[in-house]
PDB file of C-alpha atoms and ligand atoms in Angstrom:
ATOM      1  CA  MET A  11      -9.660-161.798 115.396  1.00  0.00           C
ATOM      2  CA  PRO A  12     -10.461-158.345 113.960  1.00  0.00           C
ATOM      3  CA  GLN A  13     -14.436-157.266 113.979  1.00  0.00           C
ATOM      4  CA  GLN A  14     -15.531-156.589 109.979  1.00  0.00           C
ATOM      5  CA  GLY A  15     -19.289-156.096 111.061  1.00  0.00           C
ATOM      6  CA  ALA A  16     -22.149-158.370 109.759  1.00  0.00           C
ATOM      7  CA  ALA A  17     -21.957-159.507 105.829  1.00  0.00           C
ATOM      8  CA  GLU A  18     -23.853-162.549 104.499  1.00  0.00           C
ATOM      9  CA  ILE A  19     -21.822-165.661 103.421  1.00  0.00           C
ATOM     10  CA  ASP A  20     -23.972-167.138 100.818  1.00  0.00           C
ATOM     11  CA  GLY A  21     -27.141-166.500 102.784  1.00  0.00           C
ATOM     12  CA  ILE A  22     -26.098-167.195 106.345  1.00  0.00           C
ATOM     13  CA  ARG A  23     -25.808-164.048 108.220  1.00  0.00           C
ATOM     14  CA  ALA A  24     -21.894-163.773 109.568  1.00  0.00           C
ATOM     15  CA  VAL A  25     -20.267-161.474 112.039  1.00  0.00           C
ATOM     16  CA  GLY A  26     -16.983-160.940 112.535  1.00  0.00           C
ATOM     17  CA  ALA A  27     -14.637-162.747 109.320  1.00  0.00           C
ATOM     18  CA  ASP A  28     -10.633-162.243 109.253  1.00  0.00           C
ATOM     19  CA  PRO A  29      -9.994-161.950 105.233  1.00  0.00           C
ATOM     20  CA  ALA A  30      -6.176-161.381 106.471  1.00  0.00           C
ATOM     21  CA  LEU A  31      -5.997-164.822 108.421  1.00  0.00           C
ATOM     22  CA  GLU A  32      -6.559-166.412 104.779  1.00  0.00           C
ATOM     23  CA  ALA A  33      -3.537-164.714 102.983  1.00  0.00           C
ATOM     24  CA  GLU A  34      -1.356-167.309 104.832  1.00  0.00           C
ATOM     25  CA  PHE A  35      -0.397-170.787 103.574  1.00  0.00           C
ATOM     26  CA  ASP A  36      -1.445-174.508 104.920  1.00  0.00           C
ATOM     27  CA  THR A  37       1.393-176.519 102.987  1.00  0.00           C
ATOM     28  CA  VAL A  38      -0.178-180.089 103.154  1.00  0.00           C
ATOM     29  CA  ALA A  39      -3.611-178.156 102.074  1.00  0.00           C
ATOM     30  CA  ALA A  40      -1.389-176.921  99.016  1.00  0.00           C
ATOM     31  CA  TRP A  41       0.202-180.193  97.784  1.00  0.00           C
ATOM     32  CA  THR A  42      -3.336-182.006  98.304  1.00  0.00           C
ATOM     33  CA  GLU A  43      -5.080-179.111  95.982  1.00  0.00           C
ATOM     34  CA  ALA A  44      -2.127-179.774  93.449  1.00  0.00           C
ATOM     35  CA  ALA A  45      -1.992-183.652  93.705  1.00  0.00           C
ATOM     36  CA  VAL A  46      -6.070-183.573  92.635  1.00  0.00           C
ATOM     37  CA  ALA A  47      -5.341-180.918  89.918  1.00  0.00           C
ATOM     38  CA  GLU A  48      -3.003-183.960  88.116  1.00  0.00           C
ATOM     39  CA  LEU A  49      -5.110-187.328  89.055  1.00  0.00           C
ATOM     40  CA  GLY A  50      -8.457-185.083  87.880  1.00  0.00           C
ATOM     41  CA  GLU A  51     -11.629-183.745  89.495  1.00  0.00           C
ATOM     42  CA  ASP A  52     -13.117-187.298  90.428  1.00  0.00           C
ATOM     43  CA  HIS A  53     -10.036-187.281  93.758  1.00  0.00           C
ATOM     44  CA  ALA A  54     -10.822-184.358  94.906  1.00  0.00           C
ATOM     45  CA  ILE A  55     -13.682-185.507  97.484  1.00  0.00           C
ATOM     46  CA  PRO A  56     -11.873-188.754  98.959  1.00  0.00           C
ATOM     47  CA  ALA A  57      -8.270-186.618  99.081  1.00  0.00           C
ATOM     48  CA  ALA A  58     -10.330-183.566 100.481  1.00  0.00           C
ATOM     49  CA  CYS A  59     -12.119-185.848 102.918  1.00  0.00           C
ATOM     50  CA  ARG A  60      -9.145-185.734 105.430  1.00  0.00           C
ATOM     51  CA  GLY A  61     -10.364-187.661 109.255  1.00  0.00           C
ATOM     52  CA  SER A  62     -13.426-187.772 108.552  1.00  0.00           C
ATOM     53  CA  GLY A  63     -13.559-191.572 107.858  1.00  0.00           C
ATOM     54  CA  SER A  64     -15.480-193.479 104.927  1.00  0.00           C
ATOM     55  CA  PRO A  65     -18.455-192.543 103.253  1.00  0.00           C
ATOM     56  CA  ALA A  66     -20.564-194.733 105.559  1.00  0.00           C
ATOM     57  CA  ASP A  67     -19.653-192.674 108.320  1.00  0.00           C
ATOM     58  CA  LEU A  68     -20.563-189.942 107.109  1.00  0.00           C
ATOM     59  CA  ALA A  69     -23.672-191.385 105.639  1.00  0.00           C
ATOM     60  CA  TRP A  70     -24.649-192.582 109.427  1.00  0.00           C
ATOM     61  CA  LEU A  71     -24.377-188.833 110.934  1.00  0.00           C
ATOM     62  CA  ALA A  72     -25.595-187.155 107.676  1.00  0.00           C
ATOM     63  CA  ASP A  73     -28.587-189.178 108.302  1.00  0.00           C
ATOM     64  CA  GLY A  74     -29.375-187.478 111.561  1.00  0.00           C
ATOM     65  CA  LEU A  75     -28.845-184.111 110.549  1.00  0.00           C
ATOM     66  CA  ASP A  76     -32.489-183.814 109.235  1.00  0.00           C
ATOM     67  CA  LEU A  77     -31.510-181.876 106.446  1.00  0.00           C
ATOM     68  CA  HIS A  78     -33.841-181.171 103.524  1.00  0.00           C
ATOM     69  CA  ASP A  79     -35.781-177.858 101.509  1.00  0.00           C
ATOM     70  CA  ASP A  80     -33.185-174.864 101.526  1.00  0.00           C
ATOM     71  CA  ASP A  81     -32.123-175.047 105.976  1.00  0.00           C
ATOM     72  CA  ARG A  82     -28.604-174.026 106.720  1.00  0.00           C
ATOM     73  CA  PHE A  83     -25.587-175.970 106.939  1.00  0.00           C
ATOM     74  CA  LEU A  84     -21.879-175.388 108.838  1.00  0.00           C
ATOM     75  CA  ASP A  85     -19.146-177.484 108.325  1.00  0.00           C
ATOM     76  CA  ALA A  86     -16.918-176.370 111.444  1.00  0.00           C
ATOM     77  CA  GLY A  87     -13.699-177.505 111.395  1.00  0.00           C
ATOM     78  CA  SER A  88     -13.597-178.499 107.529  1.00  0.00           C
ATOM     79  CA  GLY A  89     -10.256-179.215 106.631  1.00  0.00           C
ATOM     80  CA  LEU A  90     -10.610-179.210 102.227  1.00  0.00           C
ATOM     81  CA  GLY A  91     -14.200-179.728 102.387  1.00  0.00           C
ATOM     82  CA  GLY A  92     -14.411-183.324 101.549  1.00  0.00           C
ATOM     83  CA  PRO A  93     -16.840-184.353 103.485  1.00  0.00           C
ATOM     84  CA  THR A  94     -19.389-181.116 103.234  1.00  0.00           C
ATOM     85  CA  ALA A  95     -19.308-181.692  99.298  1.00  0.00           C
ATOM     86  CA  TRP A  96     -19.531-185.433  99.523  1.00  0.00           C
ATOM     87  CA  LEU A  97     -23.183-184.305 101.447  1.00  0.00           C
ATOM     88  CA  ILE A  98     -23.685-181.800  99.410  1.00  0.00           C
ATOM     89  CA  ARG A  99     -23.682-184.444  96.301  1.00  0.00           C
ATOM     90  CA  GLU A 100     -25.475-187.535  98.510  1.00  0.00           C
ATOM     91  CA  TYR A 101     -28.692-185.062  99.984  1.00  0.00           C
ATOM     92  CA  ALA A 102     -28.902-183.365  96.114  1.00  0.00           C
ATOM     93  CA  ASP A 103     -32.099-184.908  95.596  1.00  0.00           C
ATOM     94  CA  ARG A 104     -33.660-183.528  99.057  1.00  0.00           C
ATOM     95  CA  TRP A 105     -31.551-180.518 100.437  1.00  0.00           C
ATOM     96  CA  SER A 106     -30.453-177.392  98.097  1.00  0.00           C
ATOM     97  CA  GLY A 107     -29.704-174.779 101.211  1.00  0.00           C
ATOM     98  CA  PRO A 108     -26.843-172.878 101.921  1.00  0.00           C
ATOM     99  CA  VAL A 109     -23.082-174.281 103.229  1.00  0.00           C
ATOM    100  CA  VAL A 110     -20.730-172.215 105.134  1.00  0.00           C
ATOM    101  CA  LEU A 111     -17.619-173.575 105.728  1.00  0.00           C
ATOM    102  CA  ALA A 112     -15.583-172.638 108.984  1.00  0.00           C
ATOM    103  CA  GLU A 113     -11.458-173.639 108.746  1.00  0.00           C
ATOM    104  CA  PRO A 114      -8.442-172.092 110.911  1.00  0.00           C
ATOM    105  CA  MET A 115      -6.159-172.994 108.029  1.00  0.00           C
ATOM    106  CA  PRO A 116      -6.464-170.306 106.053  1.00  0.00           C
ATOM    107  CA  HIS A 117      -5.143-172.016 102.800  1.00  0.00           C
ATOM    108  CA  ALA A 118      -6.954-175.556 103.470  1.00  0.00           C
ATOM    109  CA  ALA A 119     -10.446-173.178 104.049  1.00  0.00           C
ATOM    110  CA  ALA A 120      -8.847-171.182 100.633  1.00  0.00           C
ATOM    111  CA  ALA A 121      -8.300-174.432  99.041  1.00  0.00           C
ATOM    112  CA  SER A 122     -12.008-175.932  99.888  1.00  0.00           C
ATOM    113  CA  ARG A 123     -13.313-173.137  97.898  1.00  0.00           C
ATOM    114  CA  ARG A 124     -10.610-173.108  95.137  1.00  0.00           C
ATOM    115  CA  LEU A 125     -11.791-177.444  95.080  1.00  0.00           C
ATOM    116  CA  PHE A 126     -15.635-177.326  95.380  1.00  0.00           C
ATOM    117  CA  GLY A 127     -16.592-174.001  94.971  1.00  0.00           C
ATOM    118  CA  ARG A 128     -18.747-173.405  98.680  1.00  0.00           C
ATOM    119  CA  PRO A 129     -18.031-170.121 100.879  1.00  0.00           C
ATOM    120  CA  ALA A 130     -15.509-170.942 103.512  1.00  0.00           C
ATOM    121  CA  VAL A 131     -14.156-168.356 106.470  1.00  0.00           C
ATOM    122  CA  ALA A 132     -10.535-168.587 108.232  1.00  0.00           C
ATOM    123  CA  ALA A 133     -12.012-169.509 111.816  1.00  0.00           C
ATOM    124  CA  TRP A 134     -11.325-171.518 114.741  1.00  0.00           C
ATOM    125  CA  SER A 135     -14.595-173.583 115.802  1.00  0.00           C
ATOM    126  CA  GLU A 136     -14.574-171.251 119.048  1.00  0.00           C
ATOM    127  CA  HIS A 137     -15.153-168.562 117.847  1.00  0.00           C
ATOM    128  CA  LEU A 138     -16.969-168.549 114.979  1.00  0.00           C
ATOM    129  CA  PRO A 139     -17.705-165.385 112.254  1.00  0.00           C
ATOM    130  CA  LEU A 140     -21.763-166.517 112.495  1.00  0.00           C
ATOM    131  CA  ALA A 141     -24.844-164.693 114.299  1.00  0.00           C
ATOM    132  CA  ASP A 142     -26.711-166.251 116.948  1.00  0.00           C
ATOM    133  CA  ASP A 143     -29.532-169.183 115.691  1.00  0.00           C
ATOM    134  CA  SER A 144     -27.513-168.646 111.486  1.00  0.00           C
ATOM    135  CA  VAL A 145     -27.652-172.125 110.595  1.00  0.00           C
ATOM    136  CA  ASP A 146     -29.919-175.342 110.759  1.00  0.00           C
ATOM    137  CA  ALA A 147     -27.586-178.381 111.340  1.00  0.00           C
ATOM    138  CA  ALA A 148     -23.795-178.707 111.241  1.00  0.00           C
ATOM    139  CA  TRP A 149     -21.091-181.064 111.870  1.00  0.00           C
ATOM    140  CA  CYS A 150     -17.640-180.960 112.868  1.00  0.00           C
ATOM    141  CA  LEU A 151     -15.716-183.907 112.314  1.00  0.00           C
ATOM    142  CA  GLY A 152     -11.999-184.786 113.598  1.00  0.00           C
ATOM    143  CA  VAL A 153     -12.094-181.403 115.948  1.00  0.00           C
ATOM    144  CA  LEU A 154     -13.283-181.865 119.201  1.00  0.00           C
ATOM    145  CA  ASP A 155     -10.153-184.094 120.114  1.00  0.00           C
ATOM    146  CA  THR A 156      -7.684-181.197 118.708  1.00  0.00           C
ATOM    147  CA  THR A 157      -8.645-178.594 121.200  1.00  0.00           C
ATOM    148  CA  GLU A 158      -8.682-178.678 124.701  1.00  0.00           C
ATOM    149  CA  GLU A 159     -11.470-176.366 125.027  1.00  0.00           C
ATOM    150  CA  LYS A 160     -14.267-178.417 123.770  1.00  0.00           C
ATOM    151  CA  ARG A 161     -16.851-176.798 126.142  1.00  0.00           C
ATOM    152  CA  THR A 162     -15.708-173.723 124.653  1.00  0.00           C
ATOM    153  CA  LEU A 163     -16.270-175.586 120.975  1.00  0.00           C
ATOM    154  CA  LEU A 164     -19.431-176.659 122.113  1.00  0.00           C
ATOM    155  CA  ALA A 165     -21.112-173.854 123.467  1.00  0.00           C
ATOM    156  CA  GLU A 166     -20.206-172.054 119.919  1.00  0.00           C
ATOM    157  CA  LEU A 167     -21.763-174.584 117.669  1.00  0.00           C
ATOM    158  CA  HIS A 168     -24.852-174.135 120.163  1.00  0.00           C
ATOM    159  CA  ARG A 169     -24.961-170.488 119.720  1.00  0.00           C
ATOM    160  CA  VAL A 170     -24.679-170.128 116.153  1.00  0.00           C
ATOM    161  CA  LEU A 171     -27.374-172.871 115.573  1.00  0.00           C
ATOM    162  CA  ARG A 172     -31.234-172.702 116.064  1.00  0.00           C
ATOM    163  CA  PRO A 173     -32.945-174.610 119.086  1.00  0.00           C
ATOM    164  CA  GLY A 174     -33.546-177.774 118.140  1.00  0.00           C
ATOM    165  CA  GLY A 175     -31.000-177.945 115.116  1.00  0.00           C
ATOM    166  CA  ARG A 176     -28.935-181.416 114.963  1.00  0.00           C
ATOM    167  CA  LEU A 177     -25.061-181.557 115.416  1.00  0.00           C
ATOM    168  CA  GLY A 178     -22.726-184.201 113.846  1.00  0.00           C
ATOM    169  CA  LEU A 179     -19.690-184.887 115.498  1.00  0.00           C
ATOM    170  CA  LEU A 180     -16.996-187.671 114.470  1.00  0.00           C
ATOM    171  CA  VAL A 181     -14.715-188.121 117.467  1.00  0.00           C
ATOM    172  CA  LEU A 182     -11.966-189.957 118.548  1.00  0.00           C
ATOM    173  CA  VAL A 183     -11.848-191.163 122.081  1.00  0.00           C
ATOM    174  CA  ALA A 184      -9.550-192.419 124.223  1.00  0.00           C
ATOM    175  CA  ARG A 185     -10.693-195.810 125.464  1.00  0.00           C
ATOM    176  CA  ARG A 186      -7.523-196.035 127.836  1.00  0.00           C
ATOM    177  CA  GLU A 187      -4.710-194.303 128.093  1.00  0.00           C
ATOM    178  CA  PRO A 188      -2.379-193.851 125.100  1.00  0.00           C
ATOM    179  CA  SER A 189       0.629-195.050 125.184  1.00  0.00           C
ATOM    180  CA  GLU A 190       2.364-192.909 122.997  1.00  0.00           C
ATOM    181  CA  ASP A 191       1.737-188.677 123.225  1.00  0.00           C
ATOM    182  CA  LEU A 192       0.346-187.235 119.527  1.00  0.00           C
ATOM    183  CA  SER A 193       0.688-183.647 120.506  1.00  0.00           C
ATOM    184  CA  SER A 194      -1.805-182.334 118.016  1.00  0.00           C
ATOM    185  CA  ASN A 195      -4.257-184.747 119.749  1.00  0.00           C
ATOM    186  CA  SER A 196      -6.267-184.041 123.108  1.00  0.00           C
ATOM    187  CA  PHE A 197      -8.214-187.458 123.191  1.00  0.00           C
ATOM    188  CA  PRO A 198     -11.482-187.336 125.618  1.00  0.00           C
ATOM    189  CA  SER A 199     -13.217-189.999 127.022  1.00  0.00           C
ATOM    190  CA  ASP A 200     -16.905-191.252 126.050  1.00  0.00           C
ATOM    191  CA  GLU A 201     -18.105-190.307 129.023  1.00  0.00           C
ATOM    192  CA  SER A 202     -16.031-186.702 128.732  1.00  0.00           C
ATOM    193  CA  VAL A 203     -17.999-186.321 125.177  1.00  0.00           C
ATOM    194  CA  GLU A 204     -21.428-186.930 126.316  1.00  0.00           C
ATOM    195  CA  ARG A 205     -20.879-185.046 129.528  1.00  0.00           C
ATOM    196  CA  ASP A 206     -19.538-181.738 127.882  1.00  0.00           C
ATOM    197  CA  LEU A 207     -22.076-182.140 124.837  1.00  0.00           C
ATOM    198  CA  GLU A 208     -24.973-182.442 128.047  1.00  0.00           C
ATOM    199  CA  ALA A 209     -23.154-179.832 129.896  1.00  0.00           C
ATOM    200  CA  THR A 210     -23.511-176.990 126.820  1.00  0.00           C
ATOM    201  CA  GLY A 211     -26.956-177.817 125.862  1.00  0.00           C
ATOM    202  CA  PHE A 212     -27.200-180.914 123.081  1.00  0.00           C
ATOM    203  CA  HIS A 213     -29.078-184.142 123.909  1.00  0.00           C
ATOM    204  CA  VAL A 214     -26.762-187.139 122.233  1.00  0.00           C
ATOM    205  CA  LEU A 215     -29.586-188.775 120.172  1.00  0.00           C
ATOM    206  CA  ASP A 216     -27.352-191.504 118.897  1.00  0.00           C
ATOM    207  CA  ARG A 217     -24.065-192.815 119.196  1.00  0.00           C
ATOM    208  CA  ARG A 218     -21.755-195.598 117.520  1.00  0.00           C
ATOM    209  CA  ASP A 219     -18.150-196.640 116.937  1.00  0.00           C
ATOM    210  CA  ALA A 220     -17.225-195.814 113.395  1.00  0.00           C
ATOM    211  CA  ALA A 221     -15.258-199.815 113.297  1.00  0.00           C
ATOM    212  CA  SER A 222     -18.952-200.366 112.792  1.00  0.00           C
ATOM    213  CA  THR A 223     -19.660-198.938 109.757  1.00  0.00           C
ATOM    214  CA  ALA A 224     -18.270-199.724 106.419  1.00  0.00           C
ATOM    215  CA  SER A 225     -14.969-199.430 105.196  1.00  0.00           C
ATOM    216  CA  ALA A 226     -14.967-197.093 102.777  1.00  0.00           C
ATOM    217  CA  PRO A 227     -15.212-198.621  98.799  1.00  0.00           C
ATOM    218  CA  ASP A 228     -12.036-199.516  97.047  1.00  0.00           C
ATOM    219  CA  ASP A 229     -12.543-196.855  94.337  1.00  0.00           C
ATOM    220  CA  TRP A 230     -12.110-194.295  97.411  1.00  0.00           C
ATOM    221  CA  GLN A 231      -9.170-195.818  99.009  1.00  0.00           C
ATOM    222  CA  ARG A 232      -7.152-196.237  95.439  1.00  0.00           C
ATOM    223  CA  ARG A 233      -7.971-192.154  94.847  1.00  0.00           C
ATOM    224  CA  GLU A 234      -7.197-191.478  98.191  1.00  0.00           C
ATOM    225  CA  GLU A 235      -3.774-193.413  97.723  1.00  0.00           C
ATOM    226  CA  ALA A 236      -3.448-192.143  94.403  1.00  0.00           C
ATOM    227  CA  VAL A 237      -2.987-188.996  95.697  1.00  0.00           C
ATOM    228  CA  GLN A 238      -0.935-189.269  98.572  1.00  0.00           C
ATOM    229  CA  ALA A 239       1.677-191.141  96.199  1.00  0.00           C
ATOM    230  CA  VAL A 240       1.935-187.747  94.485  1.00  0.00           C
ATOM    231  CA  ILE A 241       2.385-185.702  97.355  1.00  0.00           C
ATOM    232  CA  ALA A 242       5.332-188.521  98.210  1.00  0.00           C
ATOM    233  CA  ARG A 243       6.713-188.371  95.313  1.00  0.00           C
ATOM    234  CA  ASP A 244       6.886-184.716  95.031  1.00  0.00           C
ATOM    235  CA  HIS A 245       7.550-183.782  98.841  1.00  0.00           C
ATOM    236  CA  ALA A 246       9.010-186.869 100.198  1.00  0.00           C
ATOM    237  CA  ASP A 247      11.738-184.528 101.912  1.00  0.00           C
ATOM    238  CA  ASP A 248       9.767-181.773 102.955  1.00  0.00           C
ATOM    239  CA  PRO A 249       9.983-181.450 107.355  1.00  0.00           C
ATOM    240  CA  ALA A 250       6.579-181.096 107.088  1.00  0.00           C
ATOM    241  CA  HIS A 251       5.789-183.915 104.977  1.00  0.00           C
ATOM    242  CA  ARG A 252       8.062-185.987 107.191  1.00  0.00           C
ATOM    243  CA  GLU A 253       5.987-184.926 110.339  1.00  0.00           C
ATOM    244  CA  ALA A 254       3.052-185.927 108.931  1.00  0.00           C
ATOM    245  CA  GLU A 255       3.941-188.963 108.259  1.00  0.00           C
ATOM    246  CA  HIS A 256       4.858-189.140 111.535  1.00  0.00           C
ATOM    247  CA  GLN A 257       1.599-187.859 113.667  1.00  0.00           C
ATOM    248  CA  HIS A 258      -0.264-190.422 111.005  1.00  0.00           C
ATOM    249  CA  ALA A 259       1.686-193.224 111.822  1.00  0.00           C
ATOM    250  CA  VAL A 260       1.197-192.834 115.736  1.00  0.00           C
ATOM    251  CA  LEU A 261      -2.380-192.373 115.155  1.00  0.00           C
ATOM    252  CA  GLY A 262      -2.207-195.664 113.175  1.00  0.00           C
ATOM    253  CA  ARG A 263      -0.422-197.231 115.954  1.00  0.00           C
ATOM    254  CA  LEU A 264      -3.374-196.242 118.698  1.00  0.00           C
ATOM    255  CA  MET A 265      -5.562-197.540 116.600  1.00  0.00           C
ATOM    256  CA  SER A 266      -5.144-200.384 116.122  1.00  0.00           C
ATOM    257  CA  ALA A 267      -4.006-200.712 119.689  1.00  0.00           C
ATOM    258  CA  GLY A 268      -7.965-200.109 120.804  1.00  0.00           C
ATOM    259  CA  GLU A 269      -6.366-197.324 122.584  1.00  0.00           C
ATOM    260  CA  VAL A 270      -8.282-194.771 120.662  1.00  0.00           C
ATOM    261  CA  VAL A 271     -11.178-195.120 118.761  1.00  0.00           C
ATOM    262  CA  SER A 272     -13.715-193.363 115.920  1.00  0.00           C
ATOM    263  CA  VAL A 273     -16.806-192.592 117.445  1.00  0.00           C
ATOM    264  CA  LEU A 274     -19.770-191.027 115.344  1.00  0.00           C
ATOM    265  CA  LEU A 275     -22.669-188.516 117.705  1.00  0.00           C
ATOM    266  CA  ARG A 276     -26.074-187.108 116.687  1.00  0.00           C
ATOM    267  CA  SER A 277     -27.111-184.704 118.443  1.00  0.00           C
ATOM    268  CA  ARG A 278     -29.893-181.914 118.634  1.00  0.00           C
ATOM    269  CA  ALA A 279     -29.544-178.542 120.341  1.00  0.00           C
ATOM    270  CA  TYR A 280     -31.922-177.005 122.944  1.00  0.00           C
TER     271      TYR A 280
HETATM  272  C1  SAM B 314      -8.670-184.183 111.117  1.00  0.00           C
HETATM  273  S1  SAM B 314      -9.074-183.149 110.497  1.00  0.00           S
HETATM  274  C2  SAM B 314     -10.792-183.312 110.024  1.00  0.00           C
HETATM  275  C3  SAM B 314     -10.683-182.181 108.689  1.00  0.00           C
HETATM  276  C4  SAM B 314     -12.937-182.341 108.176  1.00  0.00           C
HETATM  277  N1  SAM B 314     -13.178-181.873 109.149  1.00  0.00           N
HETATM  278  C5  SAM B 314     -12.251-183.843 107.429  1.00  0.00           C
HETATM  279  O1  SAM B 314     -13.360-184.583 108.456  1.00  0.00           O
HETATM  280  O2  SAM B 314     -12.417-183.758 106.391  1.00  0.00           O
HETATM  281  C6  SAM B 314      -8.964-181.773 112.179  1.00  0.00           C
HETATM  282  C7  SAM B 314      -9.716-180.108 110.895  1.00  0.00           C
HETATM  283  O3  SAM B 314      -9.716-179.368 112.502  1.00  0.00           O
HETATM  284  C8  SAM B 314      -9.305-178.162 112.731  1.00  0.00           C
HETATM  285  N2  SAM B 314      -9.261-177.333 113.661  1.00  0.00           N
HETATM  286  C9  SAM B 314      -8.162-178.091 114.776  1.00  0.00           C
HETATM  287  N3  SAM B 314      -8.021-177.194 115.421  1.00  0.00           N
HETATM  288  C10 SAM B 314      -9.854-176.680 115.444  1.00  0.00           C
HETATM  289  C11 SAM B 314     -10.180-175.631 116.196  1.00  0.00           C
HETATM  290  N4  SAM B 314     -10.128-175.619 117.627  1.00  0.00           N
HETATM  291  N5  SAM B 314     -11.917-175.192 115.565  1.00  0.00           N
HETATM  292  C12 SAM B 314     -11.499-175.475 114.442  1.00  0.00           C
HETATM  293  N6  SAM B 314     -11.431-176.524 113.566  1.00  0.00           N
HETATM  294  C13 SAM B 314     -10.249-176.824 113.694  1.00  0.00           C
HETATM  295  C14 SAM B 314      -8.065-178.445 111.391  1.00  0.00           C
HETATM  296  O4  SAM B 314      -7.345-177.240 111.184  1.00  0.00           O
HETATM  297  C15 SAM B 314      -8.134-179.575 110.733  1.00  0.00           C
HETATM  298  O5  SAM B 314      -9.151-179.231 109.442  1.00  0.00           O
END
């Protein structure tokens, strides 16, 4: 990635952002953005939480971030930015610090900026365009299970977090050998996630299975489904839509069988 020199991203010191990547196009993100434009702004947050679970999962992780006042916050692998938009809304009475979203799919990063008005950079979390110790807290939701480079990614999050900074993780974990292959994922075990966190400078403070938190309320699910219905109406024949549906169905079967579970972790950098 070309180095662009130091810059400010809404008050957070950044280095090495690659604006050229942002010109590229990420299909599903564009479709979701168009569906939200059709259905209304109240659909944006549910539609833009892609794989981050229910508001109860987000609330449990958010409680562990210890955010207040002008704390600086990073969403690593932010997708369309729904979780951070939710966080900003829910924590408005105690926290108003700068936020940066980092997402490697350039169109998703750009779409999140348009949907929620927060700065987003196109970047892999193994190589974040942020200075050392530049954020006080971060979360990384549904990302660790998509990369083989788990320790590189965690070490990079450790680099940009200040000592004592909090990290929230949502990770899809394999509880036994998955019976189907999901090409986009590399599921860790419970033990390997803990080992990787300890090896990269994090203490695990608490953890729980997402299944133990409440599922999303009906109106959240209705909005999510309405967005999916508009996307299917307009793009069902597109190979990208069929591939996304296939991945979704495989993951659904792995999770129903208990082979893969969603795990939430609160941790602190030391
Ligand atoms: C399941 S989605 C979750 C998106 C968002 N965190 C959320 O919860 O709504 C996984 C996201 O991780 C991104 N991703 C995949 N590999 C990544 C990596 N190595 N570094 C950062 N993000 C990555 C994908 O582009 C995708 O947006």
